[in-house]
Amino acid sequence: MADKSEPPRSGLSPEQWLKLRKYSQLLFMILFLVFFLWSRREFYLFPAAGASLKQELINLPLKLDPLVMLAQGLASRTILAGSLLALITIALTLLLGRVWCGWFCPLGTLLDWFPLRSWKKKEPEIPEGLRGVKYILLLIILFAALFSNLSLLFFDPITVFYRTLTISIWPALDQIVTGIEMALYRVPFLQPIISGFDSLIRPSIFPSHPVTYRYGGLFFGFFLSIVALNALAPRFWCRYLCPLGGMLGFLGKFSLVQCEIAETCSLCGSCFSKCPTGAIQTNEVVFCDPGECTMCMACAADCPGGAITYPARIAKVIQQPYDIERRKVLISLGTAALGVGLLESNLVSDAQSPKLIRPPGVINDQLLSTCIRCGECSTVCPTNAIQLAVTEAGVEGFWTPILVPRIGYCDYSCNACGQVCPVEAIPPLSLEKKRKQVIGKAHIDRNRCLPWAEDEHCIVCEEMCPIPEKAIILEEIQVMTSDGVEKTIQRPVVIRNLCTGCGICENKCPVSGEAAIQVSLHQRHFRNSRF
């Protein structure tokens, strides 16, 4: 029997490897947050670097994701230079197994940090066949991508992490910090300290102005449900549902380094409870499934006999009942074809909202086949205009970017969304070209507009219009007041061929509730505009 005290060939004991893994998880979690904050600050950390370099660095976590890059490449029929970085993750998996899941993935790290336990004394029995769900979901995503559909890519763990930070967690933290600051600022001697603290965290950590994201509870609820599944089994998401885990698990079966349990194993069972993904199983003998093993080293660190090692040699691939096989492939292909077909038909396809405004340079059909639903564009938008669609873009456009002018407007001096998009679903336009992009047209509701409906003075929309030639002009008209006095009123009129639909007029309209001037793409809304 091997002596546990004898150091492995690497010179590190299993306990030291286990500590190293935990340090790696912490380090890469910090790096993911740094990338996230960097994008929020609009390339703040390295202002002298070129835009392309900044884009590659900011989007590094997403471009290391082979599922995102492969699905996007299949759907768009293009291979982006940055997507080749995903080959690093693939090579690492073929060399060391599913190490991405155990050492680097931020969502996997969070699941390790929140190891919920079942409310029952004994964990519920979960059929092993359920592990095959992640493979089926993986295949459906890839087959749907062949049909130019990326609707299910929102299940990718890296996009889940980014969306949750952007839409839910960071705005909530911002509100909490702001509330504390406002409460403490009421104490006179604390005011200089609070002001100094606020200048340190804005805009470096939190935005200068409060941001609003719709449906934040929906996005956080999706994330929370993933964490809550830990109550059923440790890393339930990684074991049974994660499509990226399915891809890396399939590749991990062919890895050079794998967890190996020696014949000298005493069958004490200690490793079964320590393995977070249940990779160690029994079938006449105790073995470790490399497709399920995340190389966490917990089993080796706890093995009393030192029977668990990680040798580097080509091992025989053992097929498990839950692995990818012909039936799963056919079911996935049929499901993808049927689902995409229904989305393209009138049976399921939802009518798109007349308020569906896309970011500059975006072609809607092209966006649906390229957008990976990561929310990066929403993260960098300085006015908070870019939100993620829920119902406005139909089922196929779920969680794709749209502009909501009442929340924010497309800044005339900003092209950050196109620069930060990791897959160029939003074209990386120069600022000059971006300013010429028509994303919609403004129209005036004469029943709500103060000068039109109530003969009140208001020229806000004309003042705010950033177009040098002014897409909104003012027409003077003489009106009679209720007391018989004649006065001059300036009424706004939209010049359609100059309007780009930036939405600042709608955003700044002082009318409460729905704005009196709105941006739309539908011809029926242009009847109050001058051509």
XYZ file of C-alpha atoms in Angstrom:
531
model
C 0.000 0.000 0.000
C 1.301 3.428 -0.917
C 2.363 5.657 1.927
C 0.303 8.835 2.040
C 3.241 10.747 3.469
C 5.340 9.984 0.393
C 5.297 13.076 -1.864
C 4.118 12.688 -5.447
C 6.441 13.190 -8.363
C 5.536 16.860 -8.627
C 6.934 17.522 -5.170
C 3.566 18.723 -3.837
C 1.404 16.694 -1.497
C -2.333 16.246 -2.242
C -3.104 18.682 0.561
C -0.853 21.291 -1.052
C -2.509 20.723 -4.431
C -5.891 21.211 -2.769
C -4.757 24.532 -1.270
C -3.295 25.582 -4.608
C -6.636 24.918 -6.265
C -8.443 27.100 -3.724
C -5.931 29.897 -4.286
C -6.459 29.494 -8.024
C -10.230 29.803 -7.631
C -9.846 32.960 -5.547
C -7.314 34.480 -7.939
C -9.396 33.848 -11.031
C -12.567 35.086 -9.329
C -10.724 38.335 -8.621
C -9.525 38.472 -12.228
C -13.072 37.967 -13.539
C -14.260 40.834 -11.338
C -11.379 42.994 -12.563
C -12.363 42.334 -16.182
C -15.968 43.134 -15.298
C -15.086 46.403 -13.568
C -12.685 47.299 -16.343
C -15.430 47.066 -18.935
C -17.733 49.167 -16.754
C -15.128 51.900 -16.659
C -14.940 52.010 -20.462
C -11.302 51.083 -20.900
C -10.307 53.167 -17.874
C -7.276 51.201 -16.662
C -5.157 51.456 -19.808
C -6.241 54.602 -21.662
C -3.118 54.592 -23.820
C -3.684 51.096 -25.214
C -5.377 50.541 -28.556
C -9.087 49.797 -28.673
C -8.533 46.359 -30.206
C -6.117 45.369 -27.454
C -8.538 46.540 -24.781
C -11.371 44.615 -26.396
C -9.350 41.391 -26.481
C -8.269 41.753 -22.848
C -11.672 42.758 -21.468
C -13.409 39.857 -23.202
C -10.730 37.307 -22.378
C -12.973 35.177 -20.086
C -15.643 34.880 -22.781
C -13.122 34.138 -25.517
C -11.640 31.352 -23.438
C -15.089 29.721 -23.386
C -15.097 27.040 -26.135
C -18.874 26.555 -26.051
C -19.557 30.247 -26.675
C -16.986 30.513 -29.429
C -17.958 27.269 -31.188
C -21.707 27.937 -31.083
C -21.258 31.527 -32.234
C -18.960 30.433 -35.050
C -21.443 27.799 -36.241
C -24.376 30.200 -36.123
C -22.647 33.151 -37.787
C -20.607 31.046 -40.232
C -17.536 33.093 -39.313
C -14.423 32.518 -37.254
C -13.222 35.521 -35.305
C -9.539 35.796 -34.523
C -10.263 36.210 -30.809
C -12.321 33.016 -30.735
C -9.158 31.002 -31.320
C -8.261 31.717 -27.691
C -10.829 29.047 -26.793
C -8.309 26.526 -28.128
C -6.279 27.216 -24.973
C -9.106 25.839 -22.829
C -9.553 22.863 -25.137
C -5.823 22.084 -25.065
C -5.753 22.441 -21.283
C -8.687 20.018 -21.006
C -7.082 17.438 -23.274
C -3.941 17.685 -21.166
C -5.274 17.948 -17.597
C -8.947 17.016 -17.818
C -11.909 19.113 -16.734
C -9.606 21.460 -14.846
C -11.448 24.585 -16.076
C -14.512 23.620 -14.038
C -12.567 22.923 -10.860
C -9.905 25.611 -10.941
C -11.048 28.581 -13.034
C -14.817 28.800 -13.704
C -16.319 31.644 -11.614
C -19.744 30.027 -11.412
C -18.216 26.752 -10.254
C -16.222 28.650 -7.640
C -19.375 30.302 -6.303
C -21.055 26.904 -6.067
C -18.097 25.665 -4.017
C -18.334 28.719 -1.770
C -22.048 28.181 -1.121
C -22.265 24.412 -0.460
C -25.905 24.285 0.564
C -26.933 21.163 2.395
C -30.206 19.375 2.030
C -32.803 20.032 4.694
C -33.041 16.275 5.022
C -30.597 14.167 6.996
C -29.824 12.213 3.879
C -29.272 13.714 0.454
C -32.006 12.739 -2.011
C -31.285 9.948 -4.445
C -30.747 11.422 -7.904
C -30.673 9.045 -10.884
C -27.236 8.840 -12.485
C -28.913 9.071 -15.871
C -29.680 12.697 -15.126
C -26.025 13.461 -15.859
C -26.873 13.002 -19.514
C -29.009 16.177 -19.482
C -25.930 18.396 -19.795
C -24.840 16.480 -22.883
C -28.288 16.744 -24.449
C -28.386 20.479 -23.726
C -24.907 20.845 -25.204
C -25.920 19.032 -28.388
C -29.157 21.017 -28.725
C -27.205 24.281 -28.446
C -24.696 23.195 -31.100
C -27.318 21.760 -33.478
C -29.454 24.884 -33.083
C -26.348 26.945 -33.874
C -26.097 25.074 -37.164
C -29.565 26.493 -37.886
C -28.248 29.981 -36.930
C -30.020 29.999 -33.589
C -28.312 30.884 -30.291
C -31.375 31.196 -28.066
C -30.224 28.603 -25.516
C -26.732 29.983 -25.167
C -27.915 31.903 -22.117
C -27.293 28.613 -20.243
C -23.546 29.037 -20.696
C -22.017 29.562 -17.209
C -19.742 32.472 -18.170
C -22.618 34.430 -19.713
C -24.735 33.601 -16.647
C -22.006 35.051 -14.444
C -21.653 38.256 -16.475
C -25.398 38.864 -16.833
C -26.055 38.351 -13.140
C -23.292 40.761 -12.148
C -24.439 43.401 -14.626
C -28.195 43.265 -14.210
C -28.670 42.190 -10.609
C -25.772 42.025 -8.175
C -23.835 45.183 -9.015
C -26.874 47.492 -9.182
C -28.076 46.051 -5.861
C -24.674 46.619 -4.250
C -24.641 50.140 -5.677
C -28.017 50.895 -4.093
C -26.914 49.468 -0.750
C -23.692 51.497 -0.729
C -25.548 54.622 -1.843
C -28.120 54.192 0.915
C -25.401 53.809 3.547
C -23.567 56.869 2.210
C -26.711 58.973 2.278
C -27.490 57.898 5.833
C -23.972 58.642 7.084
C -23.766 61.921 5.190
C -26.372 63.365 7.526
C -23.699 63.367 10.241
C -21.791 66.653 9.649
C -18.294 65.523 10.700
C -18.569 62.425 8.426
C -19.379 64.405 5.283
C -15.735 64.943 4.136
C -14.988 61.246 4.705
C -18.067 60.111 2.794
C -17.316 62.496 -0.079
C -13.750 61.230 -0.316
C -14.872 57.609 -0.182
C -17.490 58.229 -2.880
C -14.881 59.771 -5.188
C -12.738 56.650 -4.761
C -15.437 54.145 -5.699
C -17.060 56.130 -8.531
C -16.572 55.487 -11.395
C -13.803 52.985 -10.624
C -16.147 50.452 -8.960
C -19.690 51.785 -9.162
C -21.140 54.091 -11.859
C -21.168 57.844 -11.348
C -24.941 57.901 -11.635
C -27.493 55.322 -10.457
C -28.345 52.698 -13.064
C -31.628 50.930 -13.658
C -32.036 47.483 -15.171
C -35.420 45.986 -15.898
C -36.282 42.512 -14.670
C -33.297 42.363 -12.323
C -35.236 39.912 -10.190
C -35.682 37.575 -13.165
C -31.948 37.439 -13.888
C -31.050 37.039 -10.226
C -33.732 34.395 -9.800
C -32.183 32.323 -12.583
C -28.778 32.584 -10.903
C -30.237 31.890 -7.472
C -31.954 28.749 -8.743
C -28.563 27.431 -9.899
C -27.114 28.023 -6.431
C -30.212 26.594 -4.713
C -29.788 23.312 -6.577
C -26.743 22.718 -4.376
C -29.261 21.696 -1.699
C -29.978 18.582 -3.758
C -26.357 17.681 -4.433
C -23.008 19.481 -4.333
C -22.413 21.232 -7.643
C -25.750 19.996 -8.986
C -25.463 22.437 -11.905
C -22.016 21.141 -12.870
C -23.030 17.507 -12.535
C -26.291 17.520 -14.435
C -27.042 20.731 -16.335
C -24.011 22.796 -17.397
C -23.572 22.555 -21.187
C -19.989 23.843 -21.021
C -19.298 21.210 -18.390
C -20.724 18.653 -20.818
C -18.335 19.768 -23.554
C -15.297 19.767 -21.282
C -16.417 16.484 -19.710
C -16.519 14.825 -23.122
C -13.022 16.118 -23.915
C -11.815 15.190 -20.430
C -12.375 11.515 -21.168
C -9.451 11.734 -23.582
C -7.166 13.777 -21.327
C -3.579 12.814 -20.669
C -3.792 13.291 -16.888
C -6.660 11.549 -15.098
C -7.638 10.603 -11.583
C -6.682 6.987 -10.984
C -7.629 4.759 -8.039
C -5.169 1.960 -7.346
C -6.105 -1.663 -6.694
C -4.761 -1.175 -3.175
C -7.868 0.920 -2.350
C -9.270 -0.185 1.008
C -12.865 0.669 -0.022
C -13.248 2.934 3.000
C -15.620 5.191 1.047
C -14.079 8.453 2.231
C -13.580 9.743 -1.300
C -17.266 9.357 -2.208
C -18.396 12.101 0.156
C -15.462 14.360 -0.673
C -15.933 14.398 -4.451
C -18.059 17.501 -5.263
C -19.304 16.112 -8.570
C -19.749 12.450 -7.647
C -17.128 11.410 -10.193
C -15.918 8.509 -8.022
C -18.210 5.548 -8.551
C -18.321 1.790 -8.068
C -18.867 -0.917 -10.640
C -17.294 -4.047 -9.161
C -14.275 -1.813 -8.504
C -13.933 1.812 -7.410
C -13.092 4.123 -10.310
C -13.181 7.808 -11.234
C -15.033 8.976 -14.343
C -12.698 11.545 -16.002
C -15.662 13.140 -17.738
C -17.129 14.081 -14.360
C -13.892 14.761 -12.435
C -13.025 18.465 -12.054
C -9.485 17.705 -10.828
C -10.198 19.305 -7.449
C -7.818 16.926 -5.602
C -10.204 16.657 -2.616
C -10.323 12.863 -2.846
C -6.537 12.454 -2.906
C -6.099 14.819 0.041
C -8.556 12.776 2.120
C -7.503 9.270 1.056
C -6.035 7.511 4.126
C -4.092 5.016 2.033
C -2.749 7.278 -0.702
C -4.455 5.105 -3.332
C -5.570 8.049 -5.482
C -3.051 9.492 -7.943
C -3.046 11.580 -11.103
C -0.625 9.892 -13.509
C 0.140 11.206 -16.978
C -0.593 8.442 -19.443
C -3.104 7.594 -22.130
C -5.969 5.782 -20.439
C -8.697 3.627 -21.918
C -11.943 5.502 -22.488
C -14.782 3.824 -20.572
C -18.252 4.675 -21.860
C -20.858 5.426 -19.197
C -24.641 5.023 -19.676
C -25.152 8.788 -19.337
C -22.452 9.740 -21.884
C -23.057 10.942 -25.433
C -24.334 8.167 -27.677
C -26.376 7.866 -30.862
C -29.787 8.112 -29.220
C -28.906 11.353 -27.436
C -27.507 12.790 -30.656
C -30.684 11.982 -32.592
C -32.947 13.316 -29.821
C -30.922 16.519 -29.641
C -30.891 17.000 -33.398
C -34.641 16.460 -33.630
C -35.314 18.792 -30.690
C -33.115 21.527 -32.168
C -34.696 21.241 -35.617
C -38.219 21.242 -34.188
C -37.515 24.135 -31.829
C -35.894 26.330 -34.466
C -38.663 25.464 -36.896
C -41.330 26.534 -34.404
C -39.470 29.761 -33.679
C -39.365 30.555 -37.386
C -43.045 29.761 -37.819
C -46.059 31.801 -36.803
C -47.097 29.192 -34.243
C -44.601 30.208 -31.549
C -42.948 33.300 -32.958
C -43.998 36.376 -31.016
C -44.726 39.660 -32.716
C -41.836 42.013 -32.102
C -42.541 45.142 -30.141
C -42.823 48.430 -32.068
C -40.335 49.744 -29.506
C -37.668 47.241 -30.565
C -34.650 49.515 -30.991
C -31.297 47.841 -31.488
C -27.822 49.316 -30.814
C -26.142 51.231 -33.677
C -25.136 49.213 -36.728
C -27.112 46.130 -35.708
C -29.132 44.139 -38.240
C -31.775 42.255 -36.276
C -31.543 38.883 -38.074
C -27.757 39.021 -37.966
C -27.814 39.844 -34.267
C -29.936 36.802 -33.466
C -27.336 34.524 -35.069
C -24.315 36.186 -33.470
C -25.307 37.542 -30.037
C -24.158 35.264 -27.201
C -26.419 36.913 -24.570
C -23.503 37.956 -22.344
C -24.737 41.468 -21.523
C -21.320 43.119 -21.988
C -22.855 45.872 -24.134
C -25.272 46.688 -21.333
C -22.373 46.803 -18.901
C -20.466 49.543 -20.744
C -23.398 51.709 -21.871
C -22.749 55.061 -20.090
C -26.399 56.131 -20.102
C -27.849 52.733 -19.139
C -29.837 52.725 -22.410
C -28.958 49.156 -23.431
C -31.175 46.652 -21.662
C -31.705 42.941 -22.293
C -34.923 42.007 -24.067
C -37.462 39.779 -22.353
C -40.627 40.025 -24.465
C -39.821 42.813 -26.930
C -37.758 40.721 -29.384
C -39.821 37.536 -29.339
C -38.735 34.145 -28.029
C -35.713 33.959 -30.314
C -34.480 37.343 -29.176
C -34.715 36.577 -25.463
C -31.921 38.384 -23.541
C -30.520 40.143 -26.609
C -29.680 43.884 -26.377
C -32.270 46.570 -27.023
C -32.368 50.291 -26.320
C -34.960 51.631 -23.902
C -34.866 55.428 -24.415
C -37.006 56.208 -21.396
C -34.241 54.693 -19.237
C -31.277 56.012 -21.235
C -30.292 57.291 -24.651
C -27.656 56.403 -27.227
C -24.876 58.881 -26.409
C -23.784 60.834 -29.482
C -20.155 60.684 -28.294
C -20.026 56.976 -27.413
C -19.405 53.792 -29.389
C -18.441 51.562 -26.437
C -21.022 48.819 -27.089
C -19.524 47.960 -30.468
C -15.992 48.081 -29.125
C -16.689 45.739 -26.210
C -18.873 43.125 -27.955
C -16.754 39.934 -27.965
C -18.332 38.510 -31.134
C -19.067 41.714 -33.097
C -22.804 41.155 -32.890
C -22.770 44.923 -32.433
C -20.364 46.143 -35.146
C -17.219 47.888 -33.841
C -17.993 51.144 -35.652
C -15.822 54.212 -35.472
C -17.425 57.120 -33.658
C -17.909 58.975 -36.952
C -19.740 56.036 -38.560
C -21.711 55.302 -35.424
C -23.135 58.834 -35.367
C -24.620 58.283 -38.827
C -26.381 55.018 -37.950
C -30.161 55.249 -37.973
C -31.590 53.036 -35.236
C -35.109 54.478 -35.209
C -37.207 57.554 -35.784
C -38.784 59.910 -33.285
C -42.467 60.745 -33.418
C -44.541 63.187 -31.384
C -47.764 62.307 -29.627
C -49.701 65.560 -30.004
C -52.155 64.447 -27.344
C -49.377 64.398 -24.714
C -46.872 66.985 -25.915
C -47.218 70.123 -23.741
C -47.000 72.677 -26.584
C -49.383 70.665 -28.781
C -51.917 69.446 -26.229
C -51.902 72.209 -23.620
C -50.308 75.194 -25.377
C -47.557 75.205 -22.736
C -43.971 76.301 -23.369
C -41.553 73.374 -23.699
C -38.580 73.035 -26.063
C -36.626 70.336 -24.211
C -36.552 67.853 -27.106
C -35.224 70.468 -29.534
C -32.557 71.607 -27.061
C -31.399 68.047 -26.372
C -31.174 66.884 -30.008
C -27.442 66.241 -30.627
C -27.654 66.278 -34.444
C -25.766 69.391 -35.623
C -28.471 70.161 -38.210
C -31.151 69.530 -35.557
C -33.594 66.716 -36.280
C -36.211 68.571 -34.242
C -37.206 72.106 -35.145
C -39.621 74.537 -33.517
C -42.541 76.089 -35.326
C -44.038 79.247 -33.909
C -47.792 79.528 -33.763
C -50.197 82.044 -32.284
C -52.718 80.586 -29.835
C -55.497 82.091 -27.766
C -55.433 81.456 -24.012
C -58.533 80.722 -21.952
C -58.713 84.359 -20.809
C -58.649 85.641 -24.400
C -54.970 86.654 -24.563
C -53.010 85.760 -27.686
C -49.545 84.243 -27.148
C -46.781 82.680 -29.243
C -46.042 78.996 -28.754
C -43.154 76.989 -30.216
C -44.209 73.497 -31.183
C -41.665 70.761 -31.949
C -41.646 68.970 -35.288
C -39.423 66.001 -36.172
C -37.387 66.145 -39.393
C -37.476 62.472 -40.241
C -34.594 62.332 -42.710
C -32.242 63.820 -40.104
C -33.381 61.814 -37.066
C -31.176 58.851 -36.119
C -33.373 57.631 -33.261
C -30.814 58.177 -30.502
C -33.673 58.586 -28.017
C -32.352 61.526 -26.025
C -35.541 63.452 -26.789
C -37.657 60.645 -25.342
C -35.345 60.264 -22.372
C -35.404 63.964 -21.469
C -39.087 64.607 -22.184
C -40.502 66.187 -18.979
C -43.937 64.627 -19.367
C -44.468 62.132 -16.571
C -45.034 58.496 -17.457
C -44.887 57.687 -21.139
C -42.926 60.333 -23.042
C -44.685 62.663 -25.452
C -41.973 62.033 -28.045
C -40.924 58.433 -28.662
C -38.573 56.499 -30.888
C -39.998 53.751 -33.073
C -39.323 51.943 -36.316
C -42.921 51.744 -37.573
C -44.192 53.948 -40.378
C -47.535 54.568 -38.712
C -45.768 56.644 -36.076
C -44.364 59.141 -38.580
C -47.585 61.004 -39.315
C -46.614 63.883 -36.989
C -43.166 64.304 -38.566
C -42.019 66.468 -41.443
C -40.439 64.594 -44.376
